[in-house]
Amino acid sequence: MNQLSSQDSAPILLVADAHVKAGTLSEERFRQMLSWLETTRYDIAFLGDVMELWIGLPAYEDVLQREFLDWCRRETARRKIFFLEGNHEFFVLRHHRDCFSGSAPDELQVGSALLSHGDSQAASGFHRCFRWWSKSPLAHFLLRFLPGAPAIVRAIKRGFEKKSRTRAWRFPAGRLSSWGRGVFAKTPSCQAILLGHFHCSYQFRCKGNRLLAVLPAWKEHGEVAIFDPLKNSVCFHHWRSLS
């Protein structure tokens, strides 16, 4: 677990599972939100799956992904920008970690809050193995040098899109709750756990009023979360309602 010590008690705005695709309405709406965020004073955390598929290698990145990186790099001069890699993002941090104030491939503690994409916390053994392999040095090498790799990536992207249209989530509330209690027991400084990945809103409280919250997917209705470390609370809003 990566950790950033912080005495800052300012609220953090969090975005999870935007799944933005270039050339679609989601791109236009995402750009609009970024423009609005420039007018705010929030620190911002992107909890993964910002893009529908993002491979952080020059041959694979599109204009939108490069512009998002430029936006993050500029905004780190004005605020903190945190980034967690999701299961739809590969090697972004390997090549672009300098664009963020703090980042991690899995978990990042910021002050009293543990931030994570969330897919590893209640995943099957197959998902864990695929996640490890697809982000491994071997996969990085193959993407860079294997003839035909871009075509393979396009096929994977189509698979992601098809799965997202047909997937019925079976939300693992029990496993997440058990995992969260274990984290709180091992990490006294952690008062809140904030996760994405599951495309739904969920909150529960543990002993000592400690909070585990799953964020809704921005992709669905443009919702974001505001975490208040002083109250140890999280609220969900459509981003336009905050402007």
PDB file of C-alpha atoms in Angstrom:
ATOM      1  CA  MET A   1       0.000   0.000   0.000  1.00  0.00           C
ATOM      2  CA  ASN A   2       1.349   3.424  -0.978  1.00  0.00           C
ATOM      3  CA  GLN A   3       0.788   6.203   1.531  1.00  0.00           C
ATOM      4  CA  LEU A   4       0.876   9.980   1.412  1.00  0.00           C
ATOM      5  CA  SER A   5       1.000  11.754   4.738  1.00  0.00           C
ATOM      6  CA  SER A   6      -1.308  14.746   4.744  1.00  0.00           C
ATOM      7  CA  GLN A   7      -2.588  17.168   7.322  1.00  0.00           C
ATOM      8  CA  ASP A   8      -4.970  18.695   4.798  1.00  0.00           C
ATOM      9  CA  SER A   9      -8.595  18.510   5.970  1.00  0.00           C
ATOM     10  CA  ALA A  10     -10.068  19.867   2.725  1.00  0.00           C
ATOM     11  CA  PRO A  11     -12.737  17.810   0.958  1.00  0.00           C
ATOM     12  CA  ILE A  12     -11.694  15.605  -1.963  1.00  0.00           C
ATOM     13  CA  LEU A  13     -13.781  15.198  -5.113  1.00  0.00           C
ATOM     14  CA  LEU A  14     -13.627  11.644  -6.471  1.00  0.00           C
ATOM     15  CA  VAL A  15     -14.438  10.294  -9.920  1.00  0.00           C
ATOM     16  CA  ALA A  16     -14.787   6.558 -10.550  1.00  0.00           C
ATOM     17  CA  ASP A  17     -15.416   4.493 -13.663  1.00  0.00           C
ATOM     18  CA  ALA A  18     -15.943   7.184 -16.282  1.00  0.00           C
ATOM     19  CA  HIS A  19     -15.124   4.726 -19.110  1.00  0.00           C
ATOM     20  CA  VAL A  20     -14.775   7.620 -21.545  1.00  0.00           C
ATOM     21  CA  LYS A  21     -14.472   6.759 -25.244  1.00  0.00           C
ATOM     22  CA  ALA A  22     -13.062   9.169 -27.793  1.00  0.00           C
ATOM     23  CA  GLY A  23     -15.557  10.404 -30.375  1.00  0.00           C
ATOM     24  CA  THR A  24     -18.626   9.791 -28.202  1.00  0.00           C
ATOM     25  CA  LEU A  25     -20.946  11.907 -26.111  1.00  0.00           C
ATOM     26  CA  SER A  26     -19.051  10.749 -23.017  1.00  0.00           C
ATOM     27  CA  GLU A  27     -15.945  12.539 -24.329  1.00  0.00           C
ATOM     28  CA  GLU A  28     -17.833  15.825 -24.680  1.00  0.00           C
ATOM     29  CA  ARG A  29     -19.352  15.543 -21.187  1.00  0.00           C
ATOM     30  CA  PHE A  30     -16.015  14.573 -19.664  1.00  0.00           C
ATOM     31  CA  ARG A  31     -14.337  17.614 -21.212  1.00  0.00           C
ATOM     32  CA  GLN A  32     -17.111  19.777 -19.802  1.00  0.00           C
ATOM     33  CA  MET A  33     -16.540  18.390 -16.321  1.00  0.00           C
ATOM     34  CA  LEU A  34     -12.796  18.987 -16.533  1.00  0.00           C
ATOM     35  CA  SER A  35     -13.447  22.596 -17.559  1.00  0.00           C
ATOM     36  CA  TRP A  36     -15.731  23.019 -14.558  1.00  0.00           C
ATOM     37  CA  LEU A  37     -13.214  21.410 -12.213  1.00  0.00           C
ATOM     38  CA  GLU A  38     -10.698  24.078 -13.228  1.00  0.00           C
ATOM     39  CA  THR A  39     -12.992  26.650 -11.597  1.00  0.00           C
ATOM     40  CA  THR A  40     -13.099  24.782  -8.253  1.00  0.00           C
ATOM     41  CA  ARG A  41     -10.622  24.375  -5.411  1.00  0.00           C
ATOM     42  CA  TYR A  42     -11.138  20.668  -4.785  1.00  0.00           C
ATOM     43  CA  ASP A  43      -8.332  18.164  -4.625  1.00  0.00           C
ATOM     44  CA  ILE A  44      -9.357  15.427  -7.066  1.00  0.00           C
ATOM     45  CA  ALA A  45      -8.989  11.646  -7.086  1.00  0.00           C
ATOM     46  CA  PHE A  46      -9.618   9.501 -10.168  1.00  0.00           C
ATOM     47  CA  LEU A  47     -10.281   5.968  -8.922  1.00  0.00           C
ATOM     48  CA  GLY A  48      -9.577   4.119 -12.144  1.00  0.00           C
ATOM     49  CA  ASP A  49     -11.225   3.164 -15.426  1.00  0.00           C
ATOM     50  CA  VAL A  50     -11.166   6.797 -16.497  1.00  0.00           C
ATOM     51  CA  MET A  51     -11.046   5.577 -20.112  1.00  0.00           C
ATOM     52  CA  GLU A  52     -12.790   2.551 -21.584  1.00  0.00           C
ATOM     53  CA  LEU A  53      -9.373   1.170 -22.495  1.00  0.00           C
ATOM     54  CA  TRP A  54      -6.096   2.981 -21.894  1.00  0.00           C
ATOM     55  CA  ILE A  55      -2.672   1.557 -22.658  1.00  0.00           C
ATOM     56  CA  GLY A  56      -0.011   4.030 -21.601  1.00  0.00           C
ATOM     57  CA  LEU A  57       2.262   3.523 -24.604  1.00  0.00           C
ATOM     58  CA  PRO A  58       2.670   6.160 -27.349  1.00  0.00           C
ATOM     59  CA  ALA A  59       1.494   3.836 -30.134  1.00  0.00           C
ATOM     60  CA  TYR A  60      -1.818   3.213 -28.350  1.00  0.00           C
ATOM     61  CA  GLU A  61      -2.779   6.514 -26.716  1.00  0.00           C
ATOM     62  CA  ASP A  62      -5.329   8.763 -28.411  1.00  0.00           C
ATOM     63  CA  VAL A  63      -5.705  12.536 -28.368  1.00  0.00           C
ATOM     64  CA  LEU A  64      -8.193  12.507 -25.484  1.00  0.00           C
ATOM     65  CA  GLN A  65      -5.872  10.474 -23.256  1.00  0.00           C
ATOM     66  CA  ARG A  66      -2.919  12.756 -23.968  1.00  0.00           C
ATOM     67  CA  GLU A  67      -5.041  15.843 -23.313  1.00  0.00           C
ATOM     68  CA  PHE A  68      -6.211  14.378 -20.002  1.00  0.00           C
ATOM     69  CA  LEU A  69      -2.587  13.821 -18.973  1.00  0.00           C
ATOM     70  CA  ASP A  70      -1.742  17.411 -19.921  1.00  0.00           C
ATOM     71  CA  TRP A  71      -4.732  18.606 -17.890  1.00  0.00           C
ATOM     72  CA  CYS A  72      -3.601  16.655 -14.828  1.00  0.00           C
ATOM     73  CA  ARG A  73      -0.033  17.925 -15.177  1.00  0.00           C
ATOM     74  CA  ARG A  74      -1.247  21.549 -15.311  1.00  0.00           C
ATOM     75  CA  GLU A  75      -3.697  21.149 -12.440  1.00  0.00           C
ATOM     76  CA  THR A  76      -1.107  19.660 -10.068  1.00  0.00           C
ATOM     77  CA  ALA A  77       0.313  23.192  -9.845  1.00  0.00           C
ATOM     78  CA  ARG A  78      -3.005  24.333  -8.336  1.00  0.00           C
ATOM     79  CA  ARG A  79      -4.314  21.310  -6.427  1.00  0.00           C
ATOM     80  CA  LYS A  80      -3.592  17.659  -5.646  1.00  0.00           C
ATOM     81  CA  ILE A  81      -4.515  15.153  -8.333  1.00  0.00           C
ATOM     82  CA  PHE A  82      -4.572  11.474  -7.305  1.00  0.00           C
ATOM     83  CA  PHE A  83      -4.839   8.581  -9.744  1.00  0.00           C
ATOM     84  CA  LEU A  84      -5.461   4.839  -9.275  1.00  0.00           C
ATOM     85  CA  GLU A  85      -5.104   2.456 -12.184  1.00  0.00           C
ATOM     86  CA  GLY A  86      -8.237   0.459 -12.909  1.00  0.00           C
ATOM     87  CA  ASN A  87      -8.595  -2.880 -14.620  1.00  0.00           C
ATOM     88  CA  HIS A  88      -9.123  -1.068 -17.960  1.00  0.00           C
ATOM     89  CA  GLU A  89      -5.823   0.846 -17.690  1.00  0.00           C
ATOM     90  CA  PHE A  90      -2.399  -0.569 -18.416  1.00  0.00           C
ATOM     91  CA  PHE A  91       1.063   0.954 -17.877  1.00  0.00           C
ATOM     92  CA  VAL A  92      -0.304   4.469 -17.414  1.00  0.00           C
ATOM     93  CA  LEU A  93       1.709   4.973 -14.239  1.00  0.00           C
ATOM     94  CA  ARG A  94       4.787   3.291 -15.684  1.00  0.00           C
ATOM     95  CA  HIS A  95       5.031   6.119 -18.222  1.00  0.00           C
ATOM     96  CA  HIS A  96       3.050   9.021 -16.762  1.00  0.00           C
ATOM     97  CA  ARG A  97       3.394   8.988 -12.979  1.00  0.00           C
ATOM     98  CA  ASP A  98       4.795  12.533 -13.119  1.00  0.00           C
ATOM     99  CA  CYS A  99       1.370  13.845 -14.175  1.00  0.00           C
ATOM    100  CA  PHE A 100      -0.130  13.194 -10.724  1.00  0.00           C
ATOM    101  CA  SER A 101       0.444  14.380  -7.166  1.00  0.00           C
ATOM    102  CA  GLY A 102       0.054  10.829  -5.923  1.00  0.00           C
ATOM    103  CA  SER A 103      -0.739   7.566  -7.683  1.00  0.00           C
ATOM    104  CA  ALA A 104      -0.706   3.803  -7.300  1.00  0.00           C
ATOM    105  CA  PRO A 105      -1.585   0.687  -9.297  1.00  0.00           C
ATOM    106  CA  ASP A 106      -3.752  -0.642  -6.479  1.00  0.00           C
ATOM    107  CA  GLU A 107      -4.142   1.250  -3.167  1.00  0.00           C
ATOM    108  CA  LEU A 108      -3.137   4.724  -2.018  1.00  0.00           C
ATOM    109  CA  GLN A 109      -3.679   6.164   1.460  1.00  0.00           C
ATOM    110  CA  VAL A 110      -4.238   9.917   1.480  1.00  0.00           C
ATOM    111  CA  GLY A 111      -4.500  11.257   4.997  1.00  0.00           C
ATOM    112  CA  SER A 112      -7.163   9.220   6.763  1.00  0.00           C
ATOM    113  CA  ALA A 113      -8.628   7.732   3.560  1.00  0.00           C
ATOM    114  CA  LEU A 114      -7.568   4.623   1.649  1.00  0.00           C
ATOM    115  CA  LEU A 115      -8.296   5.031  -2.074  1.00  0.00           C
ATOM    116  CA  SER A 116      -8.525   2.052  -4.424  1.00  0.00           C
ATOM    117  CA  HIS A 117     -10.057   1.122  -7.748  1.00  0.00           C
ATOM    118  CA  GLY A 118     -11.612  -1.857  -5.991  1.00  0.00           C
ATOM    119  CA  ASP A 119     -11.370  -4.730  -8.459  1.00  0.00           C
ATOM    120  CA  SER A 120      -8.735  -6.638  -6.464  1.00  0.00           C
ATOM    121  CA  GLN A 121     -10.607  -6.591  -3.166  1.00  0.00           C
ATOM    122  CA  ALA A 122     -13.263  -9.169  -3.961  1.00  0.00           C
ATOM    123  CA  ALA A 123     -11.944 -10.661  -7.199  1.00  0.00           C
ATOM    124  CA  SER A 124     -11.852 -14.261  -8.337  1.00  0.00           C
ATOM    125  CA  GLY A 125      -8.560 -16.044  -8.725  1.00  0.00           C
ATOM    126  CA  PHE A 126      -8.860 -15.798 -12.523  1.00  0.00           C
ATOM    127  CA  HIS A 127      -9.310 -12.022 -12.382  1.00  0.00           C
ATOM    128  CA  ARG A 128      -6.325 -11.617 -10.075  1.00  0.00           C
ATOM    129  CA  CYS A 129      -4.146 -13.714 -12.395  1.00  0.00           C
ATOM    130  CA  PHE A 130      -5.276 -11.839 -15.495  1.00  0.00           C
ATOM    131  CA  ARG A 131      -4.741  -8.496 -13.771  1.00  0.00           C
ATOM    132  CA  TRP A 132      -1.220  -9.503 -12.752  1.00  0.00           C
ATOM    133  CA  TRP A 133      -0.301 -10.865 -16.187  1.00  0.00           C
ATOM    134  CA  SER A 134      -1.826  -8.016 -18.223  1.00  0.00           C
ATOM    135  CA  LYS A 135       0.184  -5.453 -16.238  1.00  0.00           C
ATOM    136  CA  SER A 136       3.394  -7.471 -16.160  1.00  0.00           C
ATOM    137  CA  PRO A 137       6.745  -6.610 -17.821  1.00  0.00           C
ATOM    138  CA  LEU A 138       6.117  -9.403 -20.334  1.00  0.00           C
ATOM    139  CA  ALA A 139       2.790  -7.903 -21.419  1.00  0.00           C
ATOM    140  CA  HIS A 140       4.489  -4.496 -21.677  1.00  0.00           C
ATOM    141  CA  PHE A 141       7.182  -5.997 -23.921  1.00  0.00           C
ATOM    142  CA  LEU A 142       4.651  -7.762 -26.144  1.00  0.00           C
ATOM    143  CA  LEU A 143       2.544  -4.626 -26.571  1.00  0.00           C
ATOM    144  CA  ARG A 144       5.608  -2.678 -27.625  1.00  0.00           C
ATOM    145  CA  PHE A 145       7.193  -5.157 -30.014  1.00  0.00           C
ATOM    146  CA  LEU A 146       4.788  -7.945 -31.026  1.00  0.00           C
ATOM    147  CA  PRO A 147       3.599  -7.601 -34.645  1.00  0.00           C
ATOM    148  CA  GLY A 148      -0.165  -7.360 -34.699  1.00  0.00           C
ATOM    149  CA  ALA A 149      -0.452  -6.246 -31.053  1.00  0.00           C
ATOM    150  CA  PRO A 150      -2.662  -3.231 -31.901  1.00  0.00           C
ATOM    151  CA  ALA A 151      -5.175  -5.551 -33.571  1.00  0.00           C
ATOM    152  CA  ILE A 152      -5.211  -7.749 -30.475  1.00  0.00           C
ATOM    153  CA  VAL A 153      -5.818  -4.681 -28.323  1.00  0.00           C
ATOM    154  CA  ARG A 154      -8.732  -3.607 -30.529  1.00  0.00           C
ATOM    155  CA  ALA A 155     -10.279  -7.058 -30.045  1.00  0.00           C
ATOM    156  CA  ILE A 156      -9.816  -6.791 -26.268  1.00  0.00           C
ATOM    157  CA  LYS A 157     -11.472  -3.361 -26.350  1.00  0.00           C
ATOM    158  CA  ARG A 158     -14.471  -4.754 -28.207  1.00  0.00           C
ATOM    159  CA  GLY A 159     -14.669  -7.486 -25.575  1.00  0.00           C
ATOM    160  CA  PHE A 160     -14.656  -4.929 -22.775  1.00  0.00           C
ATOM    161  CA  GLU A 161     -17.435  -2.958 -24.460  1.00  0.00           C
ATOM    162  CA  LYS A 162     -19.557  -6.053 -25.045  1.00  0.00           C
ATOM    163  CA  LYS A 163     -19.095  -7.224 -21.465  1.00  0.00           C
ATOM    164  CA  SER A 164     -20.039  -3.788 -20.088  1.00  0.00           C
ATOM    165  CA  ARG A 165     -23.320  -3.916 -22.027  1.00  0.00           C
ATOM    166  CA  THR A 166     -24.320  -7.384 -20.868  1.00  0.00           C
ATOM    167  CA  ARG A 167     -22.762  -7.633 -17.407  1.00  0.00           C
ATOM    168  CA  ALA A 168     -25.049  -8.096 -14.419  1.00  0.00           C
ATOM    169  CA  TRP A 169     -23.161  -7.149 -11.262  1.00  0.00           C
ATOM    170  CA  ARG A 170     -23.360  -9.472  -8.330  1.00  0.00           C
ATOM    171  CA  PHE A 171     -22.246  -7.046  -5.695  1.00  0.00           C
ATOM    172  CA  PRO A 172     -20.021  -8.777  -3.085  1.00  0.00           C
ATOM    173  CA  ALA A 173     -21.146  -6.760  -0.071  1.00  0.00           C
ATOM    174  CA  GLY A 174     -20.185  -9.441   2.443  1.00  0.00           C
ATOM    175  CA  ARG A 175     -16.676  -9.952   1.092  1.00  0.00           C
ATOM    176  CA  LEU A 176     -16.039  -6.213   0.855  1.00  0.00           C
ATOM    177  CA  SER A 177     -17.254  -5.639   4.391  1.00  0.00           C
ATOM    178  CA  SER A 178     -15.022  -8.418   5.715  1.00  0.00           C
ATOM    179  CA  TRP A 179     -12.024  -7.090   3.782  1.00  0.00           C
ATOM    180  CA  GLY A 180     -12.697  -3.555   5.032  1.00  0.00           C
ATOM    181  CA  ARG A 181     -12.793  -4.654   8.665  1.00  0.00           C
ATOM    182  CA  GLY A 182      -9.440  -6.348   8.165  1.00  0.00           C
ATOM    183  CA  VAL A 183      -7.917  -3.175   6.724  1.00  0.00           C
ATOM    184  CA  PHE A 184      -9.211  -1.080   9.605  1.00  0.00           C
ATOM    185  CA  ALA A 185      -7.870  -3.581  12.131  1.00  0.00           C
ATOM    186  CA  LYS A 186      -4.372  -3.484  10.570  1.00  0.00           C
ATOM    187  CA  THR A 187      -4.255   0.258   9.793  1.00  0.00           C
ATOM    188  CA  PRO A 188      -5.264   2.450  12.756  1.00  0.00           C
ATOM    189  CA  SER A 189      -4.680   5.659  10.763  1.00  0.00           C
ATOM    190  CA  CYS A 190      -7.261   4.638   8.148  1.00  0.00           C
ATOM    191  CA  GLN A 191     -10.734   5.970   8.900  1.00  0.00           C
ATOM    192  CA  ALA A 192     -12.327   5.584   5.461  1.00  0.00           C
ATOM    193  CA  ILE A 193     -12.005   3.299   2.437  1.00  0.00           C
ATOM    194  CA  LEU A 194     -13.228   4.665  -0.904  1.00  0.00           C
ATOM    195  CA  LEU A 195     -13.610   2.284  -3.858  1.00  0.00           C
ATOM    196  CA  GLY A 196     -14.805   2.321  -7.448  1.00  0.00           C
ATOM    197  CA  HIS A 197     -15.188  -0.573  -9.921  1.00  0.00           C
ATOM    198  CA  PHE A 198     -18.605  -1.881  -8.870  1.00  0.00           C
ATOM    199  CA  HIS A 199     -20.758   0.742 -10.633  1.00  0.00           C
ATOM    200  CA  CYS A 200     -23.059   1.214  -7.663  1.00  0.00           C
ATOM    201  CA  SER A 201     -23.439   3.260  -4.476  1.00  0.00           C
ATOM    202  CA  TYR A 202     -22.790   1.496  -1.189  1.00  0.00           C
ATOM    203  CA  GLN A 203     -21.773   2.554   2.303  1.00  0.00           C
ATOM    204  CA  PHE A 204     -21.342   0.822   5.627  1.00  0.00           C
ATOM    205  CA  ARG A 205     -19.878   1.774   8.997  1.00  0.00           C
ATOM    206  CA  CYS A 206     -17.541  -0.273  11.152  1.00  0.00           C
ATOM    207  CA  LYS A 207     -16.672   0.012  14.807  1.00  0.00           C
ATOM    208  CA  GLY A 208     -15.479   3.509  15.636  1.00  0.00           C
ATOM    209  CA  ASN A 209     -17.607   5.055  12.863  1.00  0.00           C
ATOM    210  CA  ARG A 210     -15.088   4.029  10.220  1.00  0.00           C
ATOM    211  CA  LEU A 211     -16.458   4.178   6.696  1.00  0.00           C
ATOM    212  CA  LEU A 212     -16.304   1.947   3.632  1.00  0.00           C
ATOM    213  CA  ALA A 213     -17.934   3.485   0.555  1.00  0.00           C
ATOM    214  CA  VAL A 214     -18.266   2.324  -3.036  1.00  0.00           C
ATOM    215  CA  LEU A 215     -18.754   5.086  -5.586  1.00  0.00           C
ATOM    216  CA  PRO A 216     -21.288   5.122  -8.412  1.00  0.00           C
ATOM    217  CA  ALA A 217     -19.891   5.011 -11.948  1.00  0.00           C
ATOM    218  CA  TRP A 218     -19.542   8.426 -13.592  1.00  0.00           C
ATOM    219  CA  LYS A 219     -20.302   6.602 -16.840  1.00  0.00           C
ATOM    220  CA  GLU A 220     -23.901   5.970 -15.831  1.00  0.00           C
ATOM    221  CA  HIS A 221     -25.222   9.368 -14.704  1.00  0.00           C
ATOM    222  CA  GLY A 222     -22.248  11.722 -14.294  1.00  0.00           C
ATOM    223  CA  GLU A 223     -22.098  11.217 -10.531  1.00  0.00           C
ATOM    224  CA  VAL A 224     -19.055  12.118  -8.433  1.00  0.00           C
ATOM    225  CA  ALA A 225     -18.373  11.871  -4.698  1.00  0.00           C
ATOM    226  CA  ILE A 226     -17.264  14.440  -2.139  1.00  0.00           C
ATOM    227  CA  PHE A 227     -15.305  13.022   0.782  1.00  0.00           C
ATOM    228  CA  ASP A 228     -15.132  15.217   3.883  1.00  0.00           C
ATOM    229  CA  PRO A 229     -12.271  14.011   6.121  1.00  0.00           C
ATOM    230  CA  LEU A 230     -13.380  16.178   9.055  1.00  0.00           C
ATOM    231  CA  LYS A 231     -16.794  14.481   9.171  1.00  0.00           C
ATOM    232  CA  ASN A 232     -15.474  11.197   7.746  1.00  0.00           C
ATOM    233  CA  SER A 233     -18.419  11.183   5.353  1.00  0.00           C
ATOM    234  CA  VAL A 234     -19.031  10.854   1.645  1.00  0.00           C
ATOM    235  CA  CYS A 235     -21.882  12.260  -0.436  1.00  0.00           C
ATOM    236  CA  PHE A 236     -22.756  11.508  -4.066  1.00  0.00           C
ATOM    237  CA  HIS A 237     -23.807  14.219  -6.535  1.00  0.00           C
ATOM    238  CA  HIS A 238     -24.204  14.770 -10.234  1.00  0.00           C
ATOM    239  CA  TRP A 239     -21.228  16.966 -11.009  1.00  0.00           C
ATOM    240  CA  ARG A 240     -23.403  19.659 -12.609  1.00  0.00           C
ATOM    241  CA  SER A 241     -25.318  20.101  -9.351  1.00  0.00           C
ATOM    242  CA  LEU A 242     -22.080  21.279  -7.706  1.00  0.00           C
ATOM    243  CA  SER A 243     -21.387  24.011 -10.246  1.00  0.00           C
TER     244      SER A 243
END
